Amino acid sequence: MSTQRCPLKLLRHALLPLVLAALCPAAQAGSATSGTGNLPRNTPAVALNFSIQIDKYVFFRIGDGVWPTPGGTTSQVGFNLSPTIPAVPITPINGNNTAVNWNGAAPTFAVTASGNVLPVEVRSNGGQVSVYATVTTPLTSGSNTLPMNVISATSSDANLPAPPIPASGTGTSVNVTGGGTGTVNSLVTIRTAIWTFAYNNSVSRTAGNYSGQLSFTASVP
């Protein structure tokens, strides 16, 4: 099985390597002569054997590194959660002994995202391509940890879906639809899409500056 790993670091940067195909032709030929006698003369059939080997490759990127040049940076995705206190509402400011009109209900949090919309590209001649996510570094702030599945990803194209993000470990894989612009059949894949990452703020979390890393892997049989 061939695989290509592509890490996406939350609050850090995605490493996108490239594996190239090799084309190795070889040919063999026979020979024959005609004998004496009346014209015209014809030689016996001459065989010519061909051997062509096309190796598998898979190219996978998230962020920069448009084909055929892989990128050298890791994409960084950030989310900033700002609380709003009911019932005015009023956004609290940092400071001691600062009075605000608060009815005692739980505050709500607005999420501001940065760097969360990324181009994705998959190319392969190895048949069915699958993609899955792995938590390489948990979301941590000091001794506190968040499950990585507070982050979700959606794709602009169902032919190149974003895999589910697991709370920890490795998640389930999704299949990339074969074919695409410039391909001759479904066994060759050329797909591009935009993946958008989001933070689920429906559950209250302990305050902190959390950072972690995801790796995305493209695999062919």
mmCIF file of C-alpha atoms in Angstrom:
data_model
loop_
_atom_site.group_PDB
_atom_site.id
_atom_site.type_symbol
_atom_site.label_atom_id
_atom_site.label_comp_id
_atom_site.label_asym_id
_atom_site.label_seq_id
_atom_site.Cartn_x
_atom_site.Cartn_y
_atom_site.Cartn_z
ATOM 1 C CA MET A 1 0.000 0.000 0.000
ATOM 2 C CA SER A 2 1.260 3.482 -0.894
ATOM 3 C CA THR A 3 0.544 6.323 1.484
ATOM 4 C CA GLN A 4 1.223 10.042 1.580
ATOM 5 C CA ARG A 5 0.986 11.818 4.924
ATOM 6 C CA CYS A 6 0.038 15.471 5.126
ATOM 7 C CA PRO A 7 0.008 17.074 8.605
ATOM 8 C CA LEU A 8 -2.201 20.013 9.521
ATOM 9 C CA LYS A 9 -1.114 21.737 12.703
ATOM 10 C CA LEU A 10 -3.688 23.622 14.735
ATOM 11 C CA LEU A 11 -2.052 26.852 15.880
ATOM 12 C CA ARG A 12 1.075 25.708 14.004
ATOM 13 C CA HIS A 13 1.337 24.920 10.176
ATOM 14 C CA ALA A 14 0.677 21.014 6.706
ATOM 15 C CA LEU A 15 3.672 19.260 5.302
ATOM 16 C CA LEU A 16 3.038 18.086 1.809
ATOM 17 C CA PRO A 17 5.469 15.643 0.266
ATOM 18 C CA LEU A 18 5.392 14.269 -3.316
ATOM 19 C CA VAL A 19 6.042 10.813 -4.757
ATOM 20 C CA LEU A 20 6.765 10.787 -8.511
ATOM 21 C CA ALA A 21 5.917 8.103 -11.075
ATOM 22 C CA ALA A 22 8.597 6.286 -13.067
ATOM 23 C CA LEU A 23 8.094 5.190 -16.676
ATOM 24 C CA CYS A 24 10.423 2.360 -17.716
ATOM 25 C CA PRO A 25 10.014 1.221 -21.363
ATOM 26 C CA ALA A 26 11.953 -1.657 -22.902
ATOM 27 C CA ALA A 27 11.755 -3.273 -26.359
ATOM 28 C CA GLN A 28 13.014 -6.478 -28.009
ATOM 29 C CA ALA A 29 13.065 -7.377 -31.710
ATOM 30 C CA GLY A 30 13.724 -10.445 -33.878
ATOM 31 C CA SER A 31 15.100 -10.680 -37.433
ATOM 32 C CA ALA A 32 14.502 -12.684 -40.630
ATOM 33 C CA THR A 33 15.894 -12.893 -44.196
ATOM 34 C CA SER A 34 14.376 -13.910 -47.509
ATOM 35 C CA GLY A 35 15.912 -16.603 -49.662
ATOM 36 C CA THR A 36 16.749 -16.717 -53.384
ATOM 37 C CA GLY A 37 14.202 -17.234 -56.091
ATOM 38 C CA ASN A 38 11.690 -15.321 -58.127
ATOM 39 C CA LEU A 39 10.645 -11.782 -57.125
ATOM 40 C CA PRO A 40 8.879 -10.444 -55.184
ATOM 41 C CA ARG A 41 10.218 -11.928 -51.977
ATOM 42 C CA ASN A 42 8.758 -11.601 -48.437
ATOM 43 C CA THR A 43 10.499 -12.357 -45.187
ATOM 44 C CA PRO A 44 8.752 -14.270 -42.440
ATOM 45 C CA ALA A 45 6.985 -12.104 -39.864
ATOM 46 C CA VAL A 46 9.346 -10.359 -37.431
ATOM 47 C CA ALA A 47 8.176 -10.056 -33.813
ATOM 48 C CA LEU A 48 8.821 -6.968 -31.696
ATOM 49 C CA ASN A 49 8.094 -7.237 -27.973
ATOM 50 C CA PHE A 50 7.394 -4.244 -25.737
ATOM 51 C CA SER A 51 7.524 -3.969 -21.940
ATOM 52 C CA ILE A 52 6.231 -0.842 -20.169
ATOM 53 C CA GLN A 53 6.259 -0.422 -16.391
ATOM 54 C CA ILE A 54 4.298 2.481 -14.853
ATOM 55 C CA ASP A 55 4.864 2.829 -11.118
ATOM 56 C CA LYS A 56 2.226 4.049 -8.681
ATOM 57 C CA TYR A 57 2.324 7.542 -7.208
ATOM 58 C CA VAL A 58 0.180 9.625 -4.878
ATOM 59 C CA PHE A 59 0.372 13.399 -4.414
ATOM 60 C CA PHE A 60 -1.513 15.052 -1.549
ATOM 61 C CA ARG A 61 -1.426 18.624 -0.289
ATOM 62 C CA ILE A 62 -3.298 20.843 2.141
ATOM 63 C CA GLY A 63 -2.424 24.516 1.792
ATOM 64 C CA ASP A 64 0.402 25.613 -0.507
ATOM 65 C CA GLY A 65 2.407 23.374 -2.837
ATOM 66 C CA VAL A 66 0.422 23.298 -6.087
ATOM 67 C CA TRP A 67 1.256 20.347 -8.360
ATOM 68 C CA PRO A 68 3.938 19.501 -9.359
ATOM 69 C CA THR A 69 5.874 21.448 -6.693
ATOM 70 C CA PRO A 70 5.269 20.369 -3.070
ATOM 71 C CA GLY A 71 5.113 23.051 -0.401
ATOM 72 C CA GLY A 72 7.500 23.361 2.491
ATOM 73 C CA THR A 73 5.287 25.051 5.079
ATOM 74 C CA THR A 74 2.740 23.718 7.542
ATOM 75 C CA SER A 75 -0.634 25.472 7.477
ATOM 76 C CA GLN A 76 -1.792 27.158 10.670
ATOM 77 C CA VAL A 77 -5.441 27.284 11.701
ATOM 78 C CA GLY A 78 -6.600 29.424 14.626
ATOM 79 C CA PHE A 79 -9.851 30.044 16.502
ATOM 80 C CA ASN A 80 -10.439 32.867 18.979
ATOM 81 C CA LEU A 81 -13.458 32.630 21.315
ATOM 82 C CA SER A 82 -14.755 35.925 22.736
ATOM 83 C CA PRO A 83 -17.445 35.840 25.474
ATOM 84 C CA THR A 84 -20.518 38.045 25.538
ATOM 85 C CA ILE A 85 -22.379 38.505 28.830
ATOM 86 C CA PRO A 86 -26.214 38.658 28.785
ATOM 87 C CA ALA A 87 -28.487 40.505 28.899
ATOM 88 C CA VAL A 88 -27.264 43.821 27.448
ATOM 89 C CA PRO A 89 -25.220 42.166 25.829
ATOM 90 C CA ILE A 90 -21.857 43.640 26.612
ATOM 91 C CA THR A 91 -18.398 42.362 25.776
ATOM 92 C CA PRO A 92 -16.364 42.268 28.990
ATOM 93 C CA ILE A 93 -12.996 43.986 29.108
ATOM 94 C CA ASN A 94 -9.902 43.016 31.028
ATOM 95 C CA GLY A 95 -9.546 44.751 34.385
ATOM 96 C CA ASN A 96 -10.256 44.571 38.111
ATOM 97 C CA ASN A 97 -13.498 45.787 39.717
ATOM 98 C CA THR A 98 -15.109 46.487 36.327
ATOM 99 C CA ALA A 99 -18.905 46.544 36.623
ATOM 100 C CA VAL A 100 -21.100 45.069 33.886
ATOM 101 C CA ASN A 101 -24.847 44.545 33.630
ATOM 102 C CA TRP A 102 -25.177 40.748 33.840
ATOM 103 C CA ASN A 103 -28.364 38.772 34.454
ATOM 104 C CA GLY A 104 -26.460 35.689 35.599
ATOM 105 C CA ALA A 105 -27.070 33.555 32.512
ATOM 106 C CA ALA A 106 -24.131 31.733 30.959
ATOM 107 C CA PRO A 107 -22.136 33.862 28.515
ATOM 108 C CA THR A 108 -22.067 33.033 24.817
ATOM 109 C CA PHE A 109 -18.882 32.812 22.767
ATOM 110 C CA ALA A 110 -18.350 34.190 19.303
ATOM 111 C CA VAL A 111 -15.776 32.255 17.243
ATOM 112 C CA THR A 112 -13.361 34.144 15.015
ATOM 113 C CA ALA A 113 -11.406 31.873 12.675
ATOM 114 C CA SER A 114 -8.136 32.526 10.864
ATOM 115 C CA GLY A 115 -6.403 30.433 8.214
ATOM 116 C CA ASN A 116 -9.220 27.889 8.310
ATOM 117 C CA VAL A 117 -10.029 27.820 4.568
ATOM 118 C CA LEU A 118 -7.430 25.728 2.727
ATOM 119 C CA PRO A 119 -7.027 24.330 -0.802
ATOM 120 C CA VAL A 120 -6.654 20.548 -1.015
ATOM 121 C CA GLU A 121 -5.364 18.467 -3.933
ATOM 122 C CA VAL A 122 -5.076 14.718 -4.541
ATOM 123 C CA ARG A 123 -3.465 13.067 -7.575
ATOM 124 C CA SER A 124 -2.799 9.354 -8.046
ATOM 125 C CA ASN A 125 -2.673 6.605 -10.660
ATOM 126 C CA GLY A 126 -2.915 3.805 -8.088
ATOM 127 C CA GLY A 127 -6.659 3.167 -8.053
ATOM 128 C CA GLN A 128 -8.969 3.986 -5.132
ATOM 129 C CA VAL A 129 -7.612 6.821 -2.961
ATOM 130 C CA SER A 130 -8.732 7.071 0.656
ATOM 131 C CA VAL A 131 -8.028 9.881 3.127
ATOM 132 C CA TYR A 132 -8.057 9.804 6.930
ATOM 133 C CA ALA A 133 -7.053 12.045 9.845
ATOM 134 C CA THR A 134 -4.821 11.251 12.815
ATOM 135 C CA VAL A 135 -4.329 13.269 16.005
ATOM 136 C CA THR A 136 -0.555 13.576 16.279
ATOM 137 C CA THR A 137 -0.572 16.112 19.143
ATOM 138 C CA PRO A 138 -3.633 16.619 21.419
ATOM 139 C CA LEU A 139 -5.121 20.067 21.988
ATOM 140 C CA THR A 140 -3.538 21.052 25.291
ATOM 141 C CA SER A 141 -3.172 24.147 27.448
ATOM 142 C CA GLY A 142 -1.076 23.412 30.517
ATOM 143 C CA SER A 143 -2.701 20.409 32.206
ATOM 144 C CA ASN A 144 -6.004 20.876 30.330
ATOM 145 C CA THR A 145 -6.880 18.955 27.154
ATOM 146 C CA LEU A 146 -9.648 19.290 24.567
ATOM 147 C CA PRO A 147 -10.848 16.418 22.352
ATOM 148 C CA MET A 148 -9.675 17.088 18.814
ATOM 149 C CA ASN A 149 -13.176 16.535 17.420
ATOM 150 C CA VAL A 150 -14.173 19.997 18.686
ATOM 151 C CA ILE A 151 -12.710 20.780 15.249
ATOM 152 C CA SER A 152 -14.642 19.743 12.133
ATOM 153 C CA ALA A 153 -13.929 20.022 8.412
ATOM 154 C CA THR A 154 -16.224 20.361 5.410
ATOM 155 C CA SER A 155 -15.373 20.152 1.708
ATOM 156 C CA SER A 156 -16.494 22.257 -1.239
ATOM 157 C CA ASP A 157 -16.564 19.144 -3.459
ATOM 158 C CA ALA A 158 -18.116 15.791 -2.562
ATOM 159 C CA ASN A 159 -15.599 14.105 -4.897
ATOM 160 C CA LEU A 160 -12.840 15.037 -2.413
ATOM 161 C CA PRO A 161 -14.555 14.834 0.989
ATOM 162 C CA ALA A 162 -12.945 15.855 4.276
ATOM 163 C CA PRO A 163 -12.579 12.890 6.645
ATOM 164 C CA PRO A 164 -14.134 12.975 10.130
ATOM 165 C CA ILE A 165 -11.756 14.300 12.793
ATOM 166 C CA PRO A 166 -11.399 11.891 15.732
ATOM 167 C CA ALA A 167 -11.291 12.884 19.389
ATOM 168 C CA SER A 168 -7.926 11.100 19.547
ATOM 169 C CA GLY A 169 -5.957 8.518 17.577
ATOM 170 C CA THR A 170 -6.871 7.785 13.952
ATOM 171 C CA GLY A 171 -10.314 8.402 12.480
ATOM 172 C CA THR A 172 -12.251 6.555 9.806
ATOM 173 C CA SER A 173 -11.281 7.045 6.172
ATOM 174 C CA VAL A 174 -13.289 8.482 3.288
ATOM 175 C CA ASN A 175 -12.919 7.609 -0.395
ATOM 176 C CA VAL A 176 -11.943 10.110 -3.058
ATOM 177 C CA THR A 177 -13.921 9.727 -6.288
ATOM 178 C CA GLY A 178 -11.664 8.610 -9.129
ATOM 179 C CA GLY A 179 -11.351 10.554 -12.358
ATOM 180 C CA GLY A 180 -11.302 14.320 -12.701
ATOM 181 C CA THR A 181 -10.090 16.856 -15.248
ATOM 182 C CA GLY A 182 -7.409 15.404 -17.516
ATOM 183 C CA THR A 183 -7.883 11.745 -16.522
ATOM 184 C CA VAL A 184 -8.687 8.931 -18.944
ATOM 185 C CA ASN A 185 -10.519 6.620 -16.526
ATOM 186 C CA SER A 186 -11.629 6.239 -12.928
ATOM 187 C CA LEU A 187 -8.367 4.503 -11.937
ATOM 188 C CA VAL A 188 -6.520 7.814 -12.278
ATOM 189 C CA THR A 189 -7.475 10.551 -9.806
ATOM 190 C CA ILE A 190 -7.045 14.323 -10.112
ATOM 191 C CA ARG A 191 -9.234 16.138 -7.576
ATOM 192 C CA THR A 192 -9.123 19.574 -5.953
ATOM 193 C CA ALA A 193 -11.365 21.127 -3.314
ATOM 194 C CA ILE A 194 -11.519 23.700 -0.535
ATOM 195 C CA TRP A 195 -11.666 22.401 3.027
ATOM 196 C CA THR A 196 -13.118 24.692 5.701
ATOM 197 C CA PHE A 197 -12.330 24.003 9.359
ATOM 198 C CA ALA A 198 -14.644 25.087 12.180
ATOM 199 C CA TYR A 199 -14.712 25.029 15.992
ATOM 200 C CA ASN A 200 -17.736 23.621 17.836
ATOM 201 C CA ASN A 201 -18.407 25.947 20.792
ATOM 202 C CA SER A 202 -21.626 24.287 22.001
ATOM 203 C CA VAL A 203 -19.867 22.961 25.138
ATOM 204 C CA SER A 204 -18.226 25.196 27.737
ATOM 205 C CA ARG A 205 -14.481 24.648 28.015
ATOM 206 C CA THR A 206 -11.782 25.672 30.470
ATOM 207 C CA ALA A 207 -10.053 28.913 29.479
ATOM 208 C CA GLY A 208 -6.600 28.596 27.980
ATOM 209 C CA ASN A 209 -4.449 28.810 24.865
ATOM 210 C CA TYR A 210 -4.748 25.339 23.321
ATOM 211 C CA SER A 211 -2.540 24.001 20.553
ATOM 212 C CA GLY A 212 -2.362 20.638 18.801
ATOM 213 C CA GLN A 213 -1.712 18.961 15.460
ATOM 214 C CA LEU A 214 -3.588 16.819 12.945
ATOM 215 C CA SER A 215 -2.063 14.679 10.203
ATOM 216 C CA PHE A 216 -4.032 13.789 7.077
ATOM 217 C CA THR A 217 -2.976 10.746 5.052
ATOM 218 C CA ALA A 218 -3.852 9.804 1.461
ATOM 219 C CA SER A 219 -3.550 6.077 0.752
ATOM 220 C CA VAL A 220 -3.858 3.799 -2.300
ATOM 221 C CA PRO A 221 -3.810 -0.045 -2.414
#
